[in-house]
Amino acid sequence: AKTEKRGTCKSFAASMDAAAQEKNRLEKDLRQAVRSGALEIYYQPLVNLESERIECFEALLRWHHPERGTISPEVFIPLAEELGLIDQIGRFVLTHACQEAMTWPDHVKVSVNVSPLQFRNGNLLSTVINALSSSGLPAGRLELEVTEAVLMEKGPRPAAILRNLRAFGIGISLDDFGTGYSSLSYLLNYPFTKIKIDKSFILNLHEDTTSRAVIRAVIGLGRSLGLTVAAEGVERELERDYLREEGCTQGQGYLYGRPQPSAEAALVANGYPME
Ligand code: C2E
Ligand code: CA
Ligand code: CA
Ligand code: CA
């Protein structure tokens, strides 16, 4: 038993080593990717559930790795945050997304995800203003998506920065709503213009009465506060129909279109039919 245990420890240590090495490589590759432009922004439509018209595209990052193929942002965004690369990446996304939106019709907005860490260094406001002025995009066509993690940041700064951004006319969305510790006071103390219901509720809607109850409650809450309510993860007609009947404003999901490269998104935005 003793040798067995020792063997286990050794292979555990060895695999820790392998994991650490793997992470080192990934770190090196990510720094390189940021420099070499291996990050690409995909765009996914948000569609008005009543009119079926596209009202917005969400910018979603992709990392095309030379050996590993496309790496999900769920993997490399946390890494970028850890490595202190998130400000640089955030600036890249904001700049390019605003430029890209200029190729779409005037009524189509662009939304950009913002990491909680981007609120720490004090330059988010100027980054956003620069992205708008260098592209010429009106502030009213930009939305920023933040999660509740931003609201947990200590001190008054995130709230003050969000109010400043809002004062410029930029929309502020509360992303992944329902998954964290959202409370009414957050909604009232921050200048949100949109709530996005997390896709986990939509994916469970057909079989889970709790998910339906949450969806109905969030739509009711959003509407009574005068906010746009969007639902993520709309994959099926049944989900779309339910959300529309309950009065949800926008849907986003594979039913309407996957995240796609800028050239394809531009065609769709300009009225070419979606597949
Ligand atoms: P998110 O902001 O909640 O984005 C929604 C995710 O749902 C996206 O995953 C999208 O591709 C996926 N999705 C869209 N429609 C459907 C559907 O019908 N069914 C299902 N199952 N999934 C759907 P993605 O693109 O892998 O992004 C994952 C997360 O990475 C994002 O979650 C966001 O938190 C983060 N992320 C992506 N791009 C950026 C970025 O530029 N900056 C920051 N800070 N985070 C980003
Ligand atoms: Ca988002
Ligand atoms: Ca989300
Ligand atoms: Ca999410």
mmCIF file of C-alpha atoms and ligand atoms in Angstrom:
data_model
loop_
_atom_site.group_PDB
_atom_site.id
_atom_site.type_symbol
_atom_site.label_atom_id
_atom_site.label_comp_id
_atom_site.label_asym_id
_atom_site.label_seq_id
_atom_site.Cartn_x
_atom_site.Cartn_y
_atom_site.Cartn_z
ATOM 1 C CA ALA A 1 0.000 0.000 0.000
ATOM 2 C CA LYS A 2 2.900 2.266 0.798
ATOM 3 C CA THR A 3 4.505 2.051 -2.628
ATOM 4 C CA GLU A 4 1.130 2.444 -4.232
ATOM 5 C CA LYS A 5 0.562 5.614 -2.315
ATOM 6 C CA ARG A 6 3.976 6.919 -3.194
ATOM 7 C CA GLY A 7 3.296 6.090 -6.831
ATOM 8 C CA THR A 8 0.077 8.039 -6.673
ATOM 9 C CA CYS A 9 1.844 11.026 -5.196
ATOM 10 C CA LYS A 10 4.515 10.905 -7.813
ATOM 11 C CA SER A 11 2.090 10.759 -10.718
ATOM 12 C CA PHE A 12 0.048 13.496 -9.088
ATOM 13 C CA ALA A 13 3.170 15.645 -8.887
ATOM 14 C CA ALA A 14 4.034 14.747 -12.453
ATOM 15 C CA SER A 15 0.624 15.693 -13.716
ATOM 16 C CA MET A 16 0.744 18.951 -11.762
ATOM 17 C CA ASP A 17 3.971 19.612 -13.513
ATOM 18 C CA ALA A 18 2.439 18.863 -16.870
ATOM 19 C CA ALA A 19 -0.491 21.153 -16.123
ATOM 20 C CA ALA A 20 1.860 23.948 -15.096
ATOM 21 C CA GLN A 21 3.896 23.495 -18.264
ATOM 22 C CA GLU A 22 0.748 23.466 -20.352
ATOM 23 C CA LYS A 23 -0.323 26.702 -18.720
ATOM 24 C CA ASN A 24 3.065 28.295 -19.325
ATOM 25 C CA ARG A 25 2.839 27.472 -22.992
ATOM 26 C CA LEU A 26 -0.676 28.828 -23.201
ATOM 27 C CA GLU A 27 0.467 32.036 -21.483
ATOM 28 C CA LYS A 28 3.306 32.512 -23.918
ATOM 29 C CA ASP A 29 0.990 31.790 -26.831
ATOM 30 C CA LEU A 30 -1.632 34.252 -25.598
ATOM 31 C CA ARG A 31 0.890 37.096 -25.299
ATOM 32 C CA GLN A 32 2.014 36.276 -28.813
ATOM 33 C CA ALA A 33 -1.594 36.094 -30.064
ATOM 34 C CA VAL A 34 -2.358 39.571 -28.712
ATOM 35 C CA ARG A 35 0.665 40.952 -30.585
ATOM 36 C CA SER A 36 0.177 39.034 -33.818
ATOM 37 C CA GLY A 37 -3.537 39.610 -34.226
ATOM 38 C CA ALA A 38 -4.596 35.967 -33.831
ATOM 39 C CA LEU A 39 -7.623 37.192 -31.914
ATOM 40 C CA GLU A 40 -10.707 37.663 -34.044
ATOM 41 C CA ILE A 41 -14.032 39.196 -33.138
ATOM 42 C CA TYR A 42 -17.170 37.314 -34.092
ATOM 43 C CA TYR A 43 -20.599 38.944 -34.073
ATOM 44 C CA GLN A 44 -23.904 37.382 -33.012
ATOM 45 C CA PRO A 45 -27.266 39.043 -33.703
ATOM 46 C CA LEU A 46 -29.832 40.123 -31.108
ATOM 47 C CA VAL A 47 -33.232 40.084 -32.731
ATOM 48 C CA ASN A 48 -36.408 41.935 -31.752
ATOM 49 C CA LEU A 49 -38.874 39.180 -30.848
ATOM 50 C CA GLU A 50 -41.860 41.090 -32.250
ATOM 51 C CA SER A 51 -40.487 42.479 -35.496
ATOM 52 C CA GLU A 52 -37.798 39.804 -36.034
ATOM 53 C CA ARG A 53 -35.416 42.592 -37.012
ATOM 54 C CA ILE A 54 -31.788 42.630 -35.937
ATOM 55 C CA GLU A 55 -31.258 45.410 -33.383
ATOM 56 C CA CYS A 56 -27.754 44.648 -32.200
ATOM 57 C CA PHE A 57 -24.728 42.398 -32.581
ATOM 58 C CA GLU A 58 -22.718 41.163 -29.604
ATOM 59 C CA ALA A 59 -18.942 41.109 -30.117
ATOM 60 C CA LEU A 60 -17.515 37.731 -29.029
ATOM 61 C CA LEU A 61 -13.795 37.039 -29.109
ATOM 62 C CA ARG A 62 -12.197 33.985 -30.715
ATOM 63 C CA TRP A 63 -8.579 32.895 -30.520
ATOM 64 C CA HIS A 64 -7.309 31.047 -33.557
ATOM 65 C CA HIS A 65 -4.421 29.015 -32.229
ATOM 66 C CA PRO A 66 -1.986 27.682 -34.865
ATOM 67 C CA GLU A 67 -1.926 24.172 -33.360
ATOM 68 C CA ARG A 68 -4.929 23.915 -31.086
ATOM 69 C CA GLY A 69 -7.555 25.399 -33.358
ATOM 70 C CA THR A 70 -10.093 27.874 -32.039
ATOM 71 C CA ILE A 71 -9.901 28.402 -28.282
ATOM 72 C CA SER A 72 -13.003 29.513 -26.377
ATOM 73 C CA PRO A 73 -13.062 32.839 -24.537
ATOM 74 C CA GLU A 74 -14.260 30.878 -21.494
ATOM 75 C CA VAL A 75 -10.674 29.562 -21.412
ATOM 76 C CA PHE A 76 -8.535 32.510 -22.456
ATOM 77 C CA ILE A 77 -10.390 35.504 -20.958
ATOM 78 C CA PRO A 78 -9.742 34.292 -17.381
ATOM 79 C CA LEU A 79 -6.112 33.695 -18.401
ATOM 80 C CA ALA A 80 -5.856 37.176 -19.907
ATOM 81 C CA GLU A 81 -7.267 38.613 -16.656
ATOM 82 C CA GLU A 82 -4.688 36.727 -14.646
ATOM 83 C CA LEU A 83 -1.809 37.812 -16.884
ATOM 84 C CA GLY A 84 -2.746 41.474 -16.927
ATOM 85 C CA LEU A 85 -3.576 41.379 -20.635
ATOM 86 C CA ILE A 86 -7.279 42.156 -20.294
ATOM 87 C CA ASP A 87 -6.973 45.931 -20.703
ATOM 88 C CA GLN A 88 -5.096 45.516 -23.947
ATOM 89 C CA ILE A 89 -7.563 42.915 -25.221
ATOM 90 C CA GLY A 90 -10.506 44.999 -24.049
ATOM 91 C CA ARG A 91 -9.177 48.005 -25.976
ATOM 92 C CA PHE A 92 -8.738 45.867 -29.087
ATOM 93 C CA VAL A 93 -12.344 44.648 -28.942
ATOM 94 C CA LEU A 94 -13.823 48.098 -28.274
ATOM 95 C CA THR A 95 -11.845 49.747 -31.070
ATOM 96 C CA HIS A 96 -12.612 47.141 -33.701
ATOM 97 C CA ALA A 97 -16.234 46.575 -32.704
ATOM 98 C CA CYS A 98 -16.989 50.307 -33.016
ATOM 99 C CA GLN A 99 -15.287 50.448 -36.424
ATOM 100 C CA GLU A 100 -17.190 47.369 -37.577
ATOM 101 C CA ALA A 101 -20.553 48.772 -36.464
ATOM 102 C CA MET A 102 -19.966 51.726 -38.807
ATOM 103 C CA THR A 103 -20.461 49.304 -41.738
ATOM 104 C CA TRP A 104 -23.972 48.394 -40.516
ATOM 105 C CA PRO A 105 -27.245 50.326 -40.848
ATOM 106 C CA ASP A 106 -27.724 53.168 -38.331
ATOM 107 C CA HIS A 107 -30.362 51.376 -36.278
ATOM 108 C CA VAL A 108 -28.090 48.391 -35.530
ATOM 109 C CA LYS A 109 -26.081 48.624 -32.282
ATOM 110 C CA VAL A 110 -23.003 46.780 -31.134
ATOM 111 C CA SER A 111 -22.498 45.349 -27.652
ATOM 112 C CA VAL A 112 -19.120 44.646 -26.087
ATOM 113 C CA ASN A 113 -18.350 42.535 -23.004
ATOM 114 C CA VAL A 114 -16.304 44.311 -20.364
ATOM 115 C CA SER A 115 -14.329 42.480 -17.671
ATOM 116 C CA PRO A 116 -14.592 43.648 -14.039
ATOM 117 C CA LEU A 117 -10.816 44.171 -14.087
ATOM 118 C CA GLN A 118 -11.185 46.864 -16.738
ATOM 119 C CA PHE A 119 -12.823 49.004 -14.067
ATOM 120 C CA ARG A 120 -9.741 48.904 -11.841
ATOM 121 C CA ASN A 121 -7.112 50.774 -13.798
ATOM 122 C CA GLY A 122 -9.025 53.941 -14.365
ATOM 123 C CA ASN A 123 -8.809 54.093 -18.142
ATOM 124 C CA LEU A 124 -12.021 52.371 -19.246
ATOM 125 C CA LEU A 125 -13.830 55.653 -19.789
ATOM 126 C CA SER A 126 -11.083 57.091 -22.006
ATOM 127 C CA THR A 127 -10.709 53.791 -23.892
ATOM 128 C CA VAL A 128 -14.412 53.829 -24.712
ATOM 129 C CA ILE A 129 -14.459 57.507 -25.675
ATOM 130 C CA ASN A 130 -11.420 56.968 -27.925
ATOM 131 C CA ALA A 131 -13.040 53.982 -29.617
ATOM 132 C CA LEU A 132 -16.132 56.084 -30.335
ATOM 133 C CA SER A 133 -14.295 59.158 -31.584
ATOM 134 C CA SER A 134 -11.772 57.286 -33.735
ATOM 135 C CA SER A 135 -14.542 55.268 -35.412
ATOM 136 C CA GLY A 136 -17.160 58.025 -35.543
ATOM 137 C CA LEU A 137 -19.760 55.710 -34.003
ATOM 138 C CA PRO A 138 -22.468 57.612 -32.086
ATOM 139 C CA ALA A 139 -22.444 56.716 -28.368
ATOM 140 C CA GLY A 140 -26.070 55.628 -28.615
ATOM 141 C CA ARG A 141 -25.053 52.730 -30.842
ATOM 142 C CA LEU A 142 -22.697 51.198 -28.287
ATOM 143 C CA GLU A 143 -23.710 48.958 -25.403
ATOM 144 C CA LEU A 144 -21.396 47.578 -22.737
ATOM 145 C CA GLU A 145 -22.182 44.239 -21.091
ATOM 146 C CA VAL A 146 -21.126 43.753 -17.494
ATOM 147 C CA THR A 147 -21.837 40.952 -15.044
ATOM 148 C CA GLU A 148 -22.639 41.181 -11.381
ATOM 149 C CA ALA A 149 -18.955 40.615 -10.635
ATOM 150 C CA VAL A 150 -18.489 44.289 -11.553
ATOM 151 C CA LEU A 151 -20.999 45.301 -8.918
ATOM 152 C CA MET A 152 -19.069 43.333 -6.294
ATOM 153 C CA GLU A 153 -15.935 45.448 -6.880
ATOM 154 C CA LYS A 154 -15.268 47.476 -3.772
ATOM 155 C CA GLY A 155 -15.804 51.186 -3.603
ATOM 156 C CA PRO A 156 -17.869 53.635 -5.588
ATOM 157 C CA ARG A 157 -15.729 53.485 -8.733
ATOM 158 C CA PRO A 158 -17.589 50.983 -10.918
ATOM 159 C CA ALA A 159 -20.873 52.743 -10.253
ATOM 160 C CA ALA A 160 -19.329 56.143 -10.996
ATOM 161 C CA ILE A 161 -17.682 54.920 -14.208
ATOM 162 C CA LEU A 162 -20.919 53.303 -15.372
ATOM 163 C CA ARG A 163 -22.845 56.505 -14.670
ATOM 164 C CA ASN A 164 -20.294 58.479 -16.667
ATOM 165 C CA LEU A 165 -20.530 56.078 -19.584
ATOM 166 C CA ARG A 166 -24.305 56.201 -19.424
ATOM 167 C CA ALA A 167 -24.192 60.012 -19.376
ATOM 168 C CA PHE A 168 -22.452 59.876 -22.764
ATOM 169 C CA GLY A 169 -25.427 57.924 -24.099
ATOM 170 C CA ILE A 170 -23.831 54.476 -24.010
ATOM 171 C CA GLY A 171 -26.157 51.585 -23.098
ATOM 172 C CA ILE A 172 -25.310 49.412 -20.093
ATOM 173 C CA SER A 173 -26.450 45.770 -19.982
ATOM 174 C CA LEU A 174 -26.485 43.446 -16.986
ATOM 175 C CA ASP A 175 -25.239 40.145 -18.425
ATOM 176 C CA ASP A 176 -25.932 36.582 -17.213
ATOM 177 C CA PHE A 177 -28.776 37.817 -15.051
ATOM 178 C CA GLY A 178 -30.067 35.312 -12.539
ATOM 179 C CA THR A 179 -26.854 33.332 -12.073
ATOM 180 C CA GLY A 180 -25.267 35.397 -9.305
ATOM 181 C CA TYR A 181 -26.493 37.422 -6.412
ATOM 182 C CA SER A 182 -28.530 39.982 -8.278
ATOM 183 C CA SER A 183 -30.690 42.006 -6.026
ATOM 184 C CA LEU A 184 -33.167 44.700 -6.700
ATOM 185 C CA SER A 185 -30.931 47.311 -5.117
ATOM 186 C CA TYR A 186 -28.230 46.644 -7.734
ATOM 187 C CA LEU A 187 -30.699 47.200 -10.492
ATOM 188 C CA LEU A 188 -31.810 50.458 -8.968
ATOM 189 C CA ASN A 189 -28.373 51.808 -8.061
ATOM 190 C CA TYR A 190 -26.693 51.257 -11.414
ATOM 191 C CA PRO A 191 -27.708 52.898 -14.688
ATOM 192 C CA PHE A 192 -28.704 49.736 -16.564
ATOM 193 C CA THR A 193 -30.591 49.977 -19.818
ATOM 194 C CA LYS A 194 -30.890 46.230 -20.471
ATOM 195 C CA ILE A 195 -31.060 42.936 -18.591
ATOM 196 C CA LYS A 196 -29.861 39.762 -20.312
ATOM 197 C CA ILE A 197 -31.456 36.595 -18.928
ATOM 198 C CA ASP A 198 -28.807 33.894 -18.682
ATOM 199 C CA LYS A 199 -29.052 31.099 -21.211
ATOM 200 C CA SER A 200 -29.288 28.399 -18.519
ATOM 201 C CA PHE A 201 -32.897 29.498 -17.866
ATOM 202 C CA ILE A 202 -33.796 29.461 -21.549
ATOM 203 C CA LEU A 203 -32.262 26.035 -22.157
ATOM 204 C CA ASN A 204 -34.338 24.587 -19.262
ATOM 205 C CA LEU A 205 -37.518 26.450 -20.052
ATOM 206 C CA HIS A 206 -39.372 23.546 -21.675
ATOM 207 C CA GLU A 207 -39.015 21.135 -18.760
ATOM 208 C CA ASP A 208 -38.532 23.295 -15.704
ATOM 209 C CA THR A 209 -41.273 25.380 -14.144
ATOM 210 C CA THR A 210 -38.723 27.202 -11.956
ATOM 211 C CA SER A 211 -36.868 28.464 -15.025
ATOM 212 C CA ARG A 212 -40.140 29.688 -16.482
ATOM 213 C CA ALA A 213 -40.989 31.430 -13.212
ATOM 214 C CA VAL A 214 -37.605 33.177 -13.183
ATOM 215 C CA ILE A 215 -37.971 34.229 -16.817
ATOM 216 C CA ARG A 216 -41.444 35.659 -16.207
ATOM 217 C CA ALA A 217 -40.306 37.476 -13.080
ATOM 218 C CA VAL A 218 -37.266 39.019 -14.791
ATOM 219 C CA ILE A 219 -39.304 40.161 -17.782
ATOM 220 C CA GLY A 220 -41.864 41.731 -15.451
ATOM 221 C CA LEU A 221 -39.180 43.421 -13.396
ATOM 222 C CA GLY A 222 -37.309 44.722 -16.427
ATOM 223 C CA ARG A 223 -40.415 46.062 -18.045
ATOM 224 C CA SER A 224 -41.620 47.803 -14.922
ATOM 225 C CA LEU A 225 -38.218 49.508 -14.665
ATOM 226 C CA GLY A 226 -38.409 50.514 -18.327
ATOM 227 C CA LEU A 227 -35.460 48.309 -19.335
ATOM 228 C CA THR A 228 -34.944 46.247 -22.459
ATOM 229 C CA VAL A 229 -35.017 42.535 -21.617
ATOM 230 C CA ALA A 230 -32.955 40.165 -23.764
ATOM 231 C CA ALA A 231 -32.799 36.372 -23.577
ATOM 232 C CA GLU A 232 -29.623 34.443 -24.448
ATOM 233 C CA GLY A 233 -29.465 30.883 -25.734
ATOM 234 C CA VAL A 234 -32.616 30.905 -27.859
ATOM 235 C CA GLU A 235 -32.201 27.700 -29.856
ATOM 236 C CA ARG A 236 -35.741 26.546 -30.533
ATOM 237 C CA GLU A 237 -38.989 28.006 -31.850
ATOM 238 C CA LEU A 238 -40.744 26.925 -28.664
ATOM 239 C CA GLU A 239 -38.387 29.112 -26.644
ATOM 240 C CA ARG A 240 -38.817 32.063 -28.967
ATOM 241 C CA ASP A 241 -42.611 31.739 -28.840
ATOM 242 C CA TYR A 242 -42.652 31.548 -25.049
ATOM 243 C CA LEU A 243 -40.364 34.575 -24.666
ATOM 244 C CA ARG A 244 -42.385 36.601 -27.139
ATOM 245 C CA GLU A 245 -45.653 35.773 -25.379
ATOM 246 C CA GLU A 246 -44.162 36.783 -22.035
ATOM 247 C CA GLY A 247 -43.117 40.142 -23.469
ATOM 248 C CA CYS A 248 -39.349 39.709 -23.683
ATOM 249 C CA THR A 249 -37.825 42.321 -26.017
ATOM 250 C CA GLN A 250 -34.878 40.620 -27.721
ATOM 251 C CA GLY A 251 -33.668 37.091 -28.403
ATOM 252 C CA GLN A 252 -30.134 35.907 -29.066
ATOM 253 C CA GLY A 253 -29.146 32.361 -29.945
ATOM 254 C CA TYR A 254 -28.483 29.728 -32.553
ATOM 255 C CA LEU A 255 -32.093 29.963 -33.782
ATOM 256 C CA TYR A 256 -31.304 33.439 -35.112
ATOM 257 C CA GLY A 257 -27.644 33.023 -35.872
ATOM 258 C CA ARG A 258 -24.343 31.864 -34.460
ATOM 259 C CA PRO A 259 -21.477 34.195 -33.743
ATOM 260 C CA GLN A 260 -19.860 34.796 -37.131
ATOM 261 C CA PRO A 261 -16.889 36.628 -38.639
ATOM 262 C CA SER A 262 -17.284 40.334 -39.356
ATOM 263 C CA ALA A 263 -17.730 39.969 -43.121
ATOM 264 C CA GLU A 264 -20.674 37.585 -42.732
ATOM 265 C CA ALA A 265 -22.212 39.654 -39.949
ATOM 266 C CA ALA A 266 -22.001 42.754 -42.160
ATOM 267 C CA LEU A 267 -23.924 40.979 -44.937
ATOM 268 C CA VAL A 268 -26.629 39.910 -42.488
ATOM 269 C CA ALA A 269 -26.756 43.398 -40.914
ATOM 270 C CA ASN A 270 -27.245 44.923 -44.337
ATOM 271 C CA GLY A 271 -30.247 42.756 -45.077
ATOM 272 C CA TYR A 272 -28.919 39.672 -46.771
ATOM 273 C CA PRO A 273 -30.936 36.668 -45.562
ATOM 274 C CA MET A 274 -29.644 34.616 -42.626
ATOM 275 C CA GLU A 275 -29.089 30.930 -43.335
HETATM 276 P P1 C2E B 1 -21.478 35.683 -22.662
HETATM 277 O O1 C2E B 1 -21.158 37.127 -22.690
HETATM 278 O O2 C2E B 1 -22.552 35.225 -21.730
HETATM 279 O O3 C2E B 1 -21.799 35.285 -24.163
HETATM 280 C C1 C2E B 1 -22.810 34.384 -24.550
HETATM 281 C C2 C2E B 1 -22.242 33.035 -24.913
HETATM 282 O O4 C2E B 1 -23.303 32.181 -25.331
HETATM 283 C C3 C2E B 1 -21.277 33.089 -26.097
HETATM 284 O O5 C2E B 1 -20.254 32.126 -25.850
HETATM 285 C C4 C2E B 1 -22.163 32.627 -27.261
HETATM 286 O O6 C2E B 1 -21.425 32.083 -28.339
HETATM 287 C C5 C2E B 1 -23.008 31.588 -26.575
HETATM 288 N N1 C2E B 1 -24.270 31.330 -27.276
HETATM 289 C C6 C2E B 1 -24.908 32.150 -28.127
HETATM 290 N N2 C2E B 1 -26.073 31.614 -28.561
HETATM 291 C C7 C2E B 1 -26.166 30.405 -27.963
HETATM 292 C C8 C2E B 1 -27.161 29.356 -28.026
HETATM 293 O O7 C2E B 1 -28.177 29.437 -28.698
HETATM 294 N N3 C2E B 1 -26.910 28.261 -27.267
HETATM 295 C C9 C2E B 1 -25.792 28.121 -26.487
HETATM 296 N N4 C2E B 1 -25.641 27.007 -25.801
HETATM 297 N N5 C2E B 1 -24.842 29.098 -26.420
HETATM 298 C C10 C2E B 1 -25.038 30.223 -27.145
HETATM 299 P P2 C2E B 1 -18.744 32.440 -26.228
HETATM 300 O O8 C2E B 1 -18.687 33.214 -27.496
HETATM 301 O O9 C2E B 1 -18.003 31.154 -26.127
HETATM 302 O O10 C2E B 1 -18.265 33.412 -25.066
HETATM 303 C C11 C2E B 1 -18.182 32.920 -23.741
HETATM 304 C C12 C2E B 1 -17.952 34.025 -22.758
HETATM 305 O O11 C2E B 1 -16.652 34.615 -22.923
HETATM 306 C C13 C2E B 1 -18.922 35.186 -22.892
HETATM 307 O O12 C2E B 1 -20.149 34.834 -22.289
HETATM 308 C C14 C2E B 1 -18.166 36.286 -22.192
HETATM 309 O O13 C2E B 1 -18.340 36.182 -20.800
HETATM 310 C C15 C2E B 1 -16.726 35.963 -22.537
HETATM 311 N N6 C2E B 1 -16.270 36.823 -23.637
HETATM 312 C C16 C2E B 1 -16.388 36.670 -24.970
HETATM 313 N N7 C2E B 1 -15.844 37.702 -25.641
HETATM 314 C C17 C2E B 1 -15.379 38.560 -24.705
HETATM 315 C C18 C2E B 1 -14.702 39.835 -24.751
HETATM 316 O O14 C2E B 1 -14.454 40.434 -25.804
HETATM 317 N N8 C2E B 1 -14.360 40.404 -23.549
HETATM 318 C C19 C2E B 1 -14.648 39.806 -22.353
HETATM 319 N N9 C2E B 1 -14.272 40.413 -21.224
HETATM 320 N N10 C2E B 1 -15.283 38.620 -22.276
HETATM 321 C C20 C2E B 1 -15.641 38.000 -23.432
HETATM 322 CA CA CA B 2 -22.301 38.944 -22.988
HETATM 323 CA CA CA B 3 -24.347 36.323 -21.151
HETATM 324 CA CA CA B 4 -22.014 33.824 -19.778
#
